[in-house]
Amino acid sequence: MKVYNTLTKQKEEFIPLTEGKVRMYVCGPTVYNLFHIGNARTFIVFDTVRRYFEYRGYEVNFVQNFTDIDDKMIKRAQDENTSVKELGDRYIEEYYKDADGLQIERATVNPRATEFINEIISFVKDLIDKGYAYEVDGDVYFSTKRFQGYGKLSGQNIEDLQAGARIDVDDRKKDPMDFAIWKNQKPGEPAWDCPWGKGRPGWHIECSCMAYKLLGETIDIHAGGSDLVFPHHENEIAQSEARSGKPFAKYWLHSAFVNVNNQKMSKSLNNFFTVRDILEKYDVDVVRFFMLSAHYRTQLNFSLDLLDSAKASMERLYNAVANLENLLDEVSRESMDEKEKQYLEILNSYRDKYIEKMDDDFNTADAISVIFDLVREINTSVNINSSKELIEYALKLIKELGCPLGILQKSTKGDLEKEIEELIESRQKARKEKNWALADKIRDDLKARNIILEDTPQGVRWKRIQ
Ligand code: AMP
Ligand code: ZN
């Protein structure tokens, strides 16, 4: 497999640190509001990356944090007259509702920064002891110039960064590029006891610390949205590598941003969509299809029209699934004949193409095209004369290729339909056993629900009456 590594600016062969295992850390949400479709893209992309590693046989240890203490959390809690803890609890619960709604697999661990305060304090202490950080009036800063490789992720040297960055004027810093890893308590802010008085962690240190504690000093993959390359991930590298003397992450993956109608999404432009809004109107398959229809490193333009066309595409794919599921009820031959067995080679070639695309830095856009090609193939070749075994194989293959993308996992037979089919089967069984009373009862019960049964040459059919 090849992955694009932001650190080396090239596609590289993926070689895990431990054979068969992937240790992966993704920067998660700050839990002060419902998450938006931009965040959703990042979460869906890395959920897909994780699912694909699993599909390829890796065991993935997947950590995604919750930032539950920072300026935004504190301000929102004050505005709402509640505590930072209560705000975090509430929006973590809401996060799970939306993430589950998007069929994002639960992480191995979702650590909260506030649950790692002691570990963060000792991390900060280590950095001070090693001479990489210094304390001023209860704040602790990281000395960027002390860390040789500063700038290596964003590909800039420290002078360029200094010239380009908007830097807070702060007399207490020894250098304008130094950044806070621990912040002294301001009035009204939540704080924890520490060797420098009372305070709270900076944002960057929490990820360095939790990745280290949960996954180890060197991890396979660190990921997030492209806005995090600088300064967040640059600073994470500096802190982690200064402390351990080892590389922090082997591969750095970044997903590009979502724009809305070709403009940056923002509350002030009134073009802000939460996942909650979108899932009310669109099925999760449609949302995931849309998010994965572009390569994760290209910007994605969002509009309701584009979602509608994703919906039409998903319908085409599900029509093929429905067609196969209906055929299963109608065909009579059970096993594949020789010709069908040979035909499997053609079907399997689509799996090979799909793997080739996904192995190439998770090219979901091309992988989706392969699924369309497969469906076209199946539509022309699998029909009423096919065996049940072949139809089931085709259905399973569509599901298999949909699974890493988190689409095409549903049956087109609704729960009600399934229940009716099962009742019809029980009735047929009762009739065979000459249990007329049970057979009649099933028919009458269905009739009471406005469903009538008809005997046809193809078997029993049912229809709804008004
Ligand atoms: P935040 O809650 O803002 O810290 O963001 C959580 C995750 O979503 C991070 O990995 C961000 O990089 C990512 N993210 C934020 N905004 C967008 C956007 N408009 N498009 C794509 N990803 C985003
Ligand atoms: Zn982070």
Short mmCIF file of C-alpha atoms and ligand atoms in Angstrom, two decimals:
data_model
loop_
_atom_site.label_atom_id
_atom_site.label_comp_id
_atom_site.label_asym_id
_atom_site.label_seq_id
_atom_site.Cartn_x
_atom_site.Cartn_y
_atom_site.Cartn_z
CA MET A 1 0.00 0.00 0.00
CA LYS A 2 1.12 3.53 -0.72
CA VAL A 3 0.26 6.54 1.42
CA TYR A 4 1.05 10.20 0.89
CA ASN A 5 3.19 11.42 3.76
CA THR A 6 2.99 15.17 4.47
CA LEU A 7 6.35 14.89 6.23
CA THR A 8 8.26 13.71 3.16
CA LYS A 9 5.85 15.22 0.61
CA GLN A 10 5.64 12.02 -1.35
CA LYS A 11 3.78 8.76 -1.63
CA GLU A 12 5.55 6.06 0.31
CA GLU A 13 5.13 2.33 0.73
CA PHE A 14 3.27 1.72 3.97
CA ILE A 15 5.45 -0.38 6.25
CA PRO A 16 3.99 -0.74 9.74
CA LEU A 17 6.19 -0.53 12.82
CA THR A 18 4.84 -3.90 13.94
CA GLU A 19 3.86 -6.39 11.29
CA GLY A 20 0.12 -6.63 10.77
CA LYS A 21 -0.66 -3.73 13.12
CA VAL A 22 -1.44 -0.06 12.66
CA ARG A 23 -1.21 2.45 15.48
CA MET A 24 -3.12 5.53 14.42
CA TYR A 25 -3.99 8.85 16.10
CA VAL A 26 -6.51 11.29 14.63
CA CYS A 27 -7.10 14.76 16.05
CA GLY A 28 -10.71 14.84 17.12
CA PRO A 29 -13.25 17.58 17.77
CA THR A 30 -13.30 20.34 20.31
CA VAL A 31 -16.53 19.48 22.05
CA TYR A 32 -18.32 22.81 22.38
CA ASN A 33 -20.93 22.46 19.64
CA LEU A 34 -22.38 20.03 17.12
CA PHE A 35 -19.84 19.08 14.52
CA HIS A 36 -20.10 20.38 10.97
CA ILE A 37 -19.74 18.82 7.54
CA GLY A 38 -16.09 19.92 7.33
CA ASN A 39 -15.23 17.96 10.47
CA ALA A 40 -17.41 15.16 9.10
CA ARG A 41 -15.26 14.83 6.01
CA THR A 42 -12.12 14.45 8.09
CA PHE A 43 -13.75 11.89 10.39
CA ILE A 44 -15.28 9.93 7.49
CA VAL A 45 -11.99 9.95 5.56
CA PHE A 46 -9.97 8.54 8.45
CA ASP A 47 -12.72 6.10 9.36
CA THR A 48 -12.43 4.87 5.77
CA VAL A 49 -8.63 4.67 6.06
CA ARG A 50 -9.04 2.61 9.21
CA ARG A 51 -11.72 0.36 7.67
CA TYR A 52 -9.53 -0.17 4.62
CA PHE A 53 -6.53 -1.19 6.73
CA GLU A 54 -8.85 -3.65 8.46
CA TYR A 55 -10.09 -4.88 5.10
CA ARG A 56 -6.46 -5.53 4.14
CA GLY A 57 -6.01 -7.62 7.27
CA TYR A 58 -4.38 -5.15 9.66
CA GLU A 59 -5.34 -4.84 13.28
CA VAL A 60 -5.87 -1.13 13.86
CA ASN A 61 -5.49 0.59 17.19
CA PHE A 62 -7.38 3.80 16.47
CA VAL A 63 -7.27 6.72 18.88
CA GLN A 64 -9.24 9.92 18.34
CA ASN A 65 -9.28 12.49 21.12
CA PHE A 66 -11.84 14.92 22.44
CA THR A 67 -10.43 18.37 23.17
CA ASP A 68 -12.53 19.18 26.22
CA ILE A 69 -10.53 22.09 27.64
CA ASP A 70 -9.48 25.17 25.67
CA ASP A 71 -10.40 28.84 25.16
CA LYS A 72 -13.48 28.04 23.07
CA MET A 73 -14.77 25.56 25.63
CA ILE A 74 -14.24 28.03 28.47
CA LYS A 75 -15.97 30.88 26.64
CA ARG A 76 -18.95 28.77 25.59
CA ALA A 77 -19.37 27.38 29.12
CA GLN A 78 -19.33 30.94 30.50
CA ASP A 79 -21.87 32.11 27.87
CA GLU A 80 -24.16 29.22 28.71
CA ASN A 81 -23.61 29.62 32.42
CA THR A 82 -22.49 26.05 32.79
CA SER A 83 -19.25 24.24 33.61
CA VAL A 84 -16.64 23.19 31.06
CA LYS A 85 -17.11 19.60 32.27
CA GLU A 86 -20.89 19.68 31.69
CA LEU A 87 -20.41 21.25 28.24
CA GLY A 88 -17.90 18.53 27.32
CA ASP A 89 -20.13 15.72 28.59
CA ARG A 90 -23.04 17.08 26.60
CA TYR A 91 -21.25 17.53 23.29
CA ILE A 92 -19.40 14.22 23.56
CA GLU A 93 -22.82 12.58 23.78
CA GLU A 94 -23.96 14.61 20.76
CA TYR A 95 -20.75 13.70 18.91
CA TYR A 96 -21.53 10.00 19.30
CA LYS A 97 -25.08 10.50 18.02
CA ASP A 98 -23.82 12.11 14.81
CA ALA A 99 -20.75 9.89 14.38
CA ASP A 100 -22.89 6.77 14.81
CA GLY A 101 -25.36 8.31 12.38
CA LEU A 102 -22.51 8.62 9.88
CA GLN A 103 -21.59 4.99 10.52
CA ILE A 104 -18.18 5.99 11.78
CA GLU A 105 -16.77 3.00 13.61
CA ARG A 106 -16.16 3.64 17.28
CA ALA A 107 -12.50 4.34 18.02
CA THR A 108 -10.48 1.89 20.07
CA VAL A 109 -10.18 4.77 22.56
CA ASN A 110 -11.62 8.30 22.57
CA PRO A 111 -9.51 9.94 25.29
CA ARG A 112 -10.53 13.24 26.86
CA ALA A 113 -7.75 15.71 27.51
CA THR A 114 -9.01 16.38 31.06
CA GLU A 115 -8.58 12.71 31.92
CA PHE A 116 -4.85 12.96 31.24
CA ILE A 117 -3.92 16.01 33.30
CA ASN A 118 -1.36 14.22 35.52
CA GLU A 119 0.29 12.65 32.49
CA ILE A 120 0.36 16.02 30.73
CA ILE A 121 1.95 17.66 33.77
CA SER A 122 4.71 15.08 33.84
CA PHE A 123 5.20 15.48 30.08
CA VAL A 124 5.64 19.25 30.58
CA LYS A 125 8.02 18.58 33.47
CA ASP A 126 10.14 16.30 31.29
CA LEU A 127 10.42 19.04 28.68
CA ILE A 128 11.50 21.59 31.29
CA ASP A 129 14.03 19.13 32.75
CA LYS A 130 15.50 18.48 29.32
CA GLY A 131 15.83 22.21 28.67
CA TYR A 132 13.23 22.40 25.90
CA ALA A 133 10.69 24.38 27.89
CA TYR A 134 10.73 27.17 30.44
CA GLU A 135 8.31 28.53 32.98
CA VAL A 136 7.33 32.19 33.36
CA ASP A 137 4.79 33.20 36.02
CA GLY A 138 2.90 29.93 35.86
CA ASP A 139 2.90 29.65 32.06
CA VAL A 140 5.21 27.14 30.40
CA TYR A 141 6.55 27.73 26.88
CA PHE A 142 8.24 25.44 24.43
CA SER A 143 11.49 26.80 23.03
CA THR A 144 11.11 26.23 19.30
CA LYS A 145 14.69 27.20 18.47
CA ARG A 146 15.96 24.47 20.81
CA PHE A 147 14.31 21.82 18.63
CA GLN A 148 16.41 21.20 15.54
CA GLY A 149 13.68 19.95 13.24
CA TYR A 150 11.14 22.70 13.84
CA GLY A 151 9.30 23.39 10.57
CA LYS A 152 9.97 20.02 8.96
CA LEU A 153 6.32 19.04 8.64
CA SER A 154 5.06 22.28 7.15
CA GLY A 155 8.24 22.50 5.06
CA GLN A 156 9.32 25.90 6.23
CA ASN A 157 12.31 27.05 8.13
CA ILE A 158 11.85 28.89 11.36
CA GLU A 159 12.61 32.32 9.85
CA ASP A 160 9.91 31.91 7.17
CA LEU A 161 7.46 30.74 9.76
CA GLN A 162 8.28 33.70 11.91
CA ALA A 163 7.74 36.11 9.03
CA GLY A 164 4.47 34.49 7.91
CA ALA A 165 2.82 33.70 11.20
CA ARG A 166 0.54 35.95 13.13
CA ILE A 167 2.24 35.88 16.46
CA ASP A 168 0.86 37.14 19.74
CA VAL A 169 3.04 39.80 21.21
CA ASP A 170 4.01 38.40 24.54
CA ASP A 171 6.95 39.80 26.45
CA ARG A 172 7.26 36.73 28.57
CA LYS A 173 8.28 34.53 25.65
CA LYS A 174 11.99 34.28 24.96
CA ASP A 175 11.22 34.05 21.26
CA PRO A 176 8.06 35.02 19.36
CA MET A 177 7.81 31.50 17.88
CA ASP A 178 7.70 29.82 21.28
CA PHE A 179 4.30 28.41 22.16
CA ALA A 180 2.46 27.71 25.41
CA ILE A 181 2.32 24.13 26.61
CA TRP A 182 0.83 25.02 29.98
CA LYS A 183 -1.31 28.04 30.79
CA ASN A 184 -1.55 29.75 34.12
CA GLN A 185 -5.07 30.05 35.53
CA LYS A 186 -6.98 33.23 34.70
CA PRO A 187 -9.86 34.31 36.95
CA GLY A 188 -12.88 32.07 36.56
CA GLU A 189 -11.07 29.43 34.53
CA PRO A 190 -10.95 25.75 35.45
CA ALA A 191 -7.48 24.78 36.68
CA TRP A 192 -5.48 21.90 38.07
CA ASP A 193 -2.70 21.93 40.67
CA CYS A 194 0.73 21.66 39.16
CA PRO A 195 4.35 22.41 40.11
CA TRP A 196 3.88 25.93 38.63
CA GLY A 197 0.79 26.83 40.63
CA LYS A 198 -2.60 26.22 39.05
CA GLY A 199 -3.36 26.03 35.38
CA ARG A 200 -4.42 24.00 32.37
CA PRO A 201 -2.74 22.32 29.41
CA GLY A 202 -2.19 23.97 26.02
CA TRP A 203 -3.92 22.37 23.05
CA HIS A 204 -0.89 20.86 21.33
CA ILE A 205 0.50 19.08 24.37
CA GLU A 206 -2.66 17.06 24.94
CA CYS A 207 -2.33 15.21 21.63
CA SER A 208 1.41 14.57 22.11
CA CYS A 209 0.75 13.18 25.54
CA MET A 210 -2.30 11.05 24.76
CA ALA A 211 -0.72 9.58 21.62
CA TYR A 212 2.33 8.63 23.69
CA LYS A 213 0.32 7.20 26.58
CA LEU A 214 -2.12 5.21 24.46
CA LEU A 215 -0.05 4.23 21.43
CA GLY A 216 3.63 4.61 22.37
CA GLU A 217 6.53 6.95 21.61
CA THR A 218 6.52 6.25 17.89
CA ILE A 219 3.26 5.61 16.08
CA ASP A 220 2.47 4.59 12.51
CA ILE A 221 0.02 7.28 11.47
CA HIS A 222 -0.94 10.68 12.78
CA ALA A 223 -3.79 12.37 10.95
CA GLY A 224 -6.17 15.31 10.86
CA GLY A 225 -7.52 18.07 8.67
CA SER A 226 -5.01 20.09 6.61
CA ASP A 227 -5.48 23.14 8.85
CA LEU A 228 -3.63 21.25 11.56
CA VAL A 229 -0.29 20.91 9.74
CA PHE A 230 0.83 24.20 11.17
CA PRO A 231 1.06 24.96 13.98
CA HIS A 232 -0.72 22.06 15.73
CA HIS A 233 1.09 19.08 14.25
CA GLU A 234 4.40 20.92 13.88
CA ASN A 235 4.24 21.66 17.59
CA GLU A 236 3.23 18.11 18.45
CA ILE A 237 6.32 16.82 16.63
CA ALA A 238 8.57 19.28 18.45
CA GLN A 239 7.24 18.36 21.89
CA SER A 240 7.12 14.61 21.34
CA GLU A 241 10.47 14.23 19.66
CA ALA A 242 12.21 16.61 22.08
CA ARG A 243 10.95 14.47 24.92
CA SER A 244 11.59 10.98 23.52
CA GLY A 245 14.46 11.58 21.11
CA LYS A 246 12.59 9.30 18.68
CA PRO A 247 10.44 9.99 15.61
CA PHE A 248 6.88 10.74 16.70
CA ALA A 249 4.87 9.42 13.73
CA LYS A 250 6.07 7.61 10.65
CA TYR A 251 3.32 8.83 8.31
CA TRP A 252 1.42 12.11 8.52
CA LEU A 253 -1.90 12.16 6.67
CA HIS A 254 -3.99 15.28 6.10
CA SER A 255 -7.41 15.63 4.52
CA ALA A 256 -8.32 18.74 2.58
CA PHE A 257 -11.08 21.14 3.49
CA VAL A 258 -14.75 21.27 2.62
CA ASN A 259 -15.97 24.50 1.05
CA VAL A 260 -19.62 25.42 0.64
CA ASN A 261 -20.72 26.65 -2.78
CA ASN A 262 -17.04 27.39 -3.43
CA GLN A 263 -16.73 29.61 -0.39
CA LYS A 264 -15.14 29.00 2.96
CA MET A 265 -17.73 27.68 5.38
CA SER A 266 -18.38 30.08 8.21
CA LYS A 267 -21.13 31.11 10.56
CA SER A 268 -20.95 34.71 9.35
CA LEU A 269 -21.52 33.74 5.70
CA ASN A 270 -24.52 31.73 6.84
CA ASN A 271 -23.35 28.74 4.86
CA PHE A 272 -22.71 26.54 7.84
CA PHE A 273 -24.12 23.02 7.88
CA THR A 274 -24.02 20.68 10.81
CA VAL A 275 -24.07 16.93 10.33
CA ARG A 276 -27.36 16.94 12.24
CA ASP A 277 -28.97 19.19 9.56
CA ILE A 278 -27.76 17.01 6.73
CA LEU A 279 -28.62 13.63 8.23
CA GLU A 280 -32.19 14.81 8.71
CA LYS A 281 -32.60 15.11 4.96
CA TYR A 282 -30.11 12.66 3.48
CA ASP A 283 -29.33 9.03 4.10
CA VAL A 284 -25.94 8.22 5.60
CA ASP A 285 -24.95 6.30 2.44
CA VAL A 286 -25.51 9.46 0.40
CA VAL A 287 -23.42 11.59 2.76
CA ARG A 288 -20.53 9.12 2.84
CA PHE A 289 -20.71 8.60 -0.92
CA PHE A 290 -20.50 12.35 -1.40
CA MET A 291 -17.60 12.82 1.02
CA LEU A 292 -15.62 9.99 -0.58
CA SER A 293 -16.39 10.89 -4.17
CA ALA A 294 -13.28 13.10 -4.26
CA HIS A 295 -9.77 12.10 -3.25
CA TYR A 296 -9.20 13.05 0.37
CA ARG A 297 -6.31 15.38 -0.48
CA THR A 298 -8.37 17.54 -2.84
CA GLN A 299 -10.74 20.21 -1.63
CA LEU A 300 -14.35 19.19 -1.71
CA ASN A 301 -17.08 21.58 -2.68
CA PHE A 302 -20.34 21.05 -0.85
CA SER A 303 -23.77 22.07 -2.07
CA LEU A 304 -27.23 20.61 -1.74
CA ASP A 305 -27.31 20.08 -5.53
CA LEU A 306 -24.17 17.99 -5.30
CA LEU A 307 -25.71 15.99 -2.47
CA ASP A 308 -28.77 15.41 -4.66
CA SER A 309 -26.63 14.03 -7.42
CA ALA A 310 -24.85 11.80 -4.87
CA LYS A 311 -28.33 10.61 -3.89
CA ALA A 312 -29.14 9.71 -7.49
CA SER A 313 -25.85 7.80 -7.79
CA MET A 314 -26.50 5.88 -4.60
CA GLU A 315 -29.99 5.03 -5.87
CA ARG A 316 -28.45 3.53 -9.00
CA LEU A 317 -26.23 1.32 -6.87
CA TYR A 318 -29.06 0.29 -4.56
CA ASN A 319 -31.30 -0.49 -7.54
CA ALA A 320 -28.75 -3.10 -8.54
CA VAL A 321 -28.80 -4.49 -5.00
CA ALA A 322 -32.62 -4.57 -5.05
CA ASN A 323 -32.59 -6.29 -8.39
CA LEU A 324 -30.29 -9.02 -7.08
CA GLU A 325 -32.28 -9.43 -3.87
CA ASN A 326 -35.49 -9.82 -5.85
CA LEU A 327 -33.86 -12.28 -8.23
CA LEU A 328 -32.92 -14.42 -5.24
CA ASP A 329 -36.63 -14.93 -4.56
CA GLU A 330 -37.37 -15.83 -8.13
CA VAL A 331 -34.64 -18.09 -9.44
CA SER A 332 -34.88 -21.82 -8.93
CA ARG A 333 -31.39 -23.14 -9.63
CA GLU A 334 -29.29 -23.38 -6.47
CA SER A 335 -25.67 -24.00 -7.51
CA MET A 336 -23.36 -22.43 -10.07
CA ASP A 337 -22.75 -24.25 -13.32
CA GLU A 338 -19.32 -24.42 -14.98
CA LYS A 339 -19.86 -21.27 -17.01
CA GLU A 340 -20.79 -19.31 -13.93
CA LYS A 341 -17.77 -20.62 -12.05
CA GLN A 342 -15.57 -19.28 -14.83
CA TYR A 343 -17.46 -16.01 -14.79
CA LEU A 344 -16.36 -15.46 -11.18
CA GLU A 345 -12.95 -14.57 -12.55
CA ILE A 346 -14.47 -11.57 -14.30
CA LEU A 347 -16.30 -10.52 -11.13
CA ASN A 348 -13.16 -10.94 -9.05
CA SER A 349 -11.16 -8.77 -11.42
CA TYR A 350 -13.23 -5.82 -10.12
CA ARG A 351 -12.05 -6.58 -6.60
CA ASP A 352 -8.46 -6.49 -7.85
CA LYS A 353 -9.03 -3.13 -9.55
CA TYR A 354 -10.69 -1.75 -6.44
CA ILE A 355 -7.75 -2.82 -4.26
CA GLU A 356 -5.32 -1.32 -6.74
CA LYS A 357 -7.12 2.05 -6.45
CA MET A 358 -7.46 1.99 -2.69
CA ASP A 359 -3.88 0.82 -2.23
CA ASP A 360 -2.83 3.96 -4.06
CA ASP A 361 -3.20 6.43 -1.19
CA PHE A 362 -6.88 5.56 -0.59
CA ASN A 363 -8.19 6.71 -3.94
CA THR A 364 -11.86 6.45 -2.99
CA ALA A 365 -12.96 8.43 -6.05
CA ASP A 366 -11.57 5.80 -8.42
CA ALA A 367 -12.63 2.96 -6.14
CA ILE A 368 -16.23 4.22 -6.41
CA SER A 369 -15.91 4.18 -10.22
CA VAL A 370 -14.83 0.55 -9.99
CA ILE A 371 -17.97 -0.24 -7.96
CA PHE A 372 -20.06 1.37 -10.71
CA ASP A 373 -18.26 -0.72 -13.33
CA LEU A 374 -18.88 -3.85 -11.29
CA VAL A 375 -22.57 -3.03 -10.95
CA ARG A 376 -22.85 -2.41 -14.69
CA GLU A 377 -21.24 -5.79 -15.31
CA ILE A 378 -23.60 -7.53 -12.90
CA ASN A 379 -26.66 -5.78 -14.36
CA THR A 380 -25.87 -7.12 -17.81
CA SER A 381 -24.78 -10.62 -16.86
CA VAL A 382 -26.73 -11.75 -13.81
CA ASN A 383 -30.41 -12.43 -14.46
CA ILE A 384 -33.37 -14.73 -13.98
CA ASN A 385 -31.42 -17.62 -15.51
CA SER A 386 -28.56 -17.30 -13.01
CA SER A 387 -28.09 -19.58 -10.02
CA LYS A 388 -28.81 -18.49 -6.48
CA GLU A 389 -25.17 -19.11 -5.66
CA LEU A 390 -23.96 -16.66 -8.30
CA ILE A 391 -26.49 -14.00 -7.32
CA GLU A 392 -25.42 -14.31 -3.70
CA TYR A 393 -21.79 -14.04 -4.72
CA ALA A 394 -22.49 -10.86 -6.70
CA LEU A 395 -24.42 -9.34 -3.79
CA LYS A 396 -21.67 -10.19 -1.35
CA LEU A 397 -19.03 -8.67 -3.61
CA ILE A 398 -20.91 -5.36 -3.86
CA LYS A 399 -21.20 -5.29 -0.06
CA GLU A 400 -17.56 -6.24 0.38
CA LEU A 401 -16.32 -3.35 -1.75
CA GLY A 402 -18.79 -0.94 -0.14
CA CYS A 403 -17.72 -1.85 3.39
CA PRO A 404 -14.44 0.13 3.68
CA LEU A 405 -16.33 3.17 2.35
CA GLY A 406 -19.17 2.54 4.80
CA ILE A 407 -21.78 2.32 2.04
CA LEU A 408 -23.99 -0.37 0.48
CA GLN A 409 -24.35 -2.39 3.67
CA LYS A 410 -28.15 -2.21 3.83
CA SER A 411 -30.64 -4.66 2.43
CA THR A 412 -33.29 -3.16 0.18
CA LYS A 413 -35.79 -5.42 1.85
CA GLY A 414 -37.17 -3.36 4.71
CA ASP A 415 -37.84 -4.86 8.12
CA LEU A 416 -41.55 -5.12 7.37
CA GLU A 417 -40.92 -6.90 4.12
CA LYS A 418 -38.56 -9.32 5.79
CA GLU A 419 -41.08 -10.05 8.51
CA ILE A 420 -43.82 -10.74 5.96
CA GLU A 421 -41.59 -13.02 3.94
CA GLU A 422 -40.78 -14.94 7.08
CA LEU A 423 -44.46 -15.27 7.98
CA ILE A 424 -45.24 -16.52 4.47
CA GLU A 425 -42.52 -19.11 4.85
CA SER A 426 -43.94 -20.26 8.18
CA ARG A 427 -47.36 -20.51 6.55
CA GLN A 428 -45.97 -22.62 3.73
CA LYS A 429 -44.31 -24.88 6.27
CA ALA A 430 -47.56 -25.20 8.24
CA ARG A 431 -49.43 -26.13 5.07
CA LYS A 432 -46.86 -28.76 4.19
CA GLU A 433 -47.34 -30.21 7.64
CA LYS A 434 -51.09 -30.02 7.11
CA ASN A 435 -51.39 -27.70 10.08
CA TRP A 436 -54.28 -25.85 8.46
CA ALA A 437 -55.25 -24.03 11.63
CA LEU A 438 -51.83 -22.34 11.90
CA ALA A 439 -51.70 -21.63 8.16
CA ASP A 440 -55.10 -19.92 8.29
CA LYS A 441 -54.21 -17.99 11.40
CA ILE A 442 -51.09 -16.56 9.73
CA ARG A 443 -53.13 -15.58 6.66
CA ASP A 444 -55.85 -13.99 8.82
CA ASP A 445 -53.35 -12.11 10.97
CA LEU A 446 -51.75 -10.68 7.85
CA LYS A 447 -55.14 -9.74 6.46
CA ALA A 448 -55.88 -7.88 9.65
CA ARG A 449 -52.76 -5.85 8.81
CA ASN A 450 -54.15 -5.20 5.28
CA ILE A 451 -51.81 -7.67 3.63
CA ILE A 452 -53.30 -10.31 1.41
CA LEU A 453 -51.67 -13.42 0.00
CA GLU A 454 -52.06 -14.73 -3.52
CA ASP A 455 -51.01 -18.10 -4.84
CA THR A 456 -49.25 -17.73 -8.18
CA PRO A 457 -47.30 -20.19 -10.34
CA GLN A 458 -44.08 -18.58 -8.99
CA GLY A 459 -45.16 -19.12 -5.41
CA VAL A 460 -46.99 -17.06 -2.84
CA ARG A 461 -47.06 -13.28 -3.41
CA TRP A 462 -48.34 -10.63 -1.07
CA LYS A 463 -49.78 -7.21 -1.58
CA ARG A 464 -51.10 -4.39 0.47
CA ILE A 465 -54.76 -3.43 0.29
CA GLN A 466 -56.02 -0.06 1.39
P1 AMP B 1 -11.95 21.17 15.42
O1 AMP B 1 -13.13 20.71 16.23
O2 AMP B 1 -12.13 22.49 14.74
O3 AMP B 1 -10.67 21.10 16.24
O4 AMP B 1 -11.76 20.13 14.20
C1 AMP B 1 -11.80 18.74 14.31
C2 AMP B 1 -11.23 18.12 13.04
O5 AMP B 1 -11.95 18.56 11.87
C3 AMP B 1 -9.77 18.49 12.78
O6 AMP B 1 -9.08 17.35 12.29
C4 AMP B 1 -9.85 19.59 11.73
O7 AMP B 1 -8.71 19.64 10.93
C5 AMP B 1 -11.06 19.14 10.90
N1 AMP B 1 -11.74 20.26 10.20
C6 AMP B 1 -12.15 21.45 10.73
N2 AMP B 1 -12.78 22.22 9.78
C7 AMP B 1 -12.76 21.51 8.62
C8 AMP B 1 -13.23 21.75 7.26
N3 AMP B 1 -13.90 22.87 6.90
N4 AMP B 1 -13.01 20.77 6.34
C9 AMP B 1 -12.37 19.62 6.68
N5 AMP B 1 -11.93 19.34 7.92
C10 AMP B 1 -12.09 20.26 8.89
ZN ZN B 2 -4.33 17.07 17.89
#
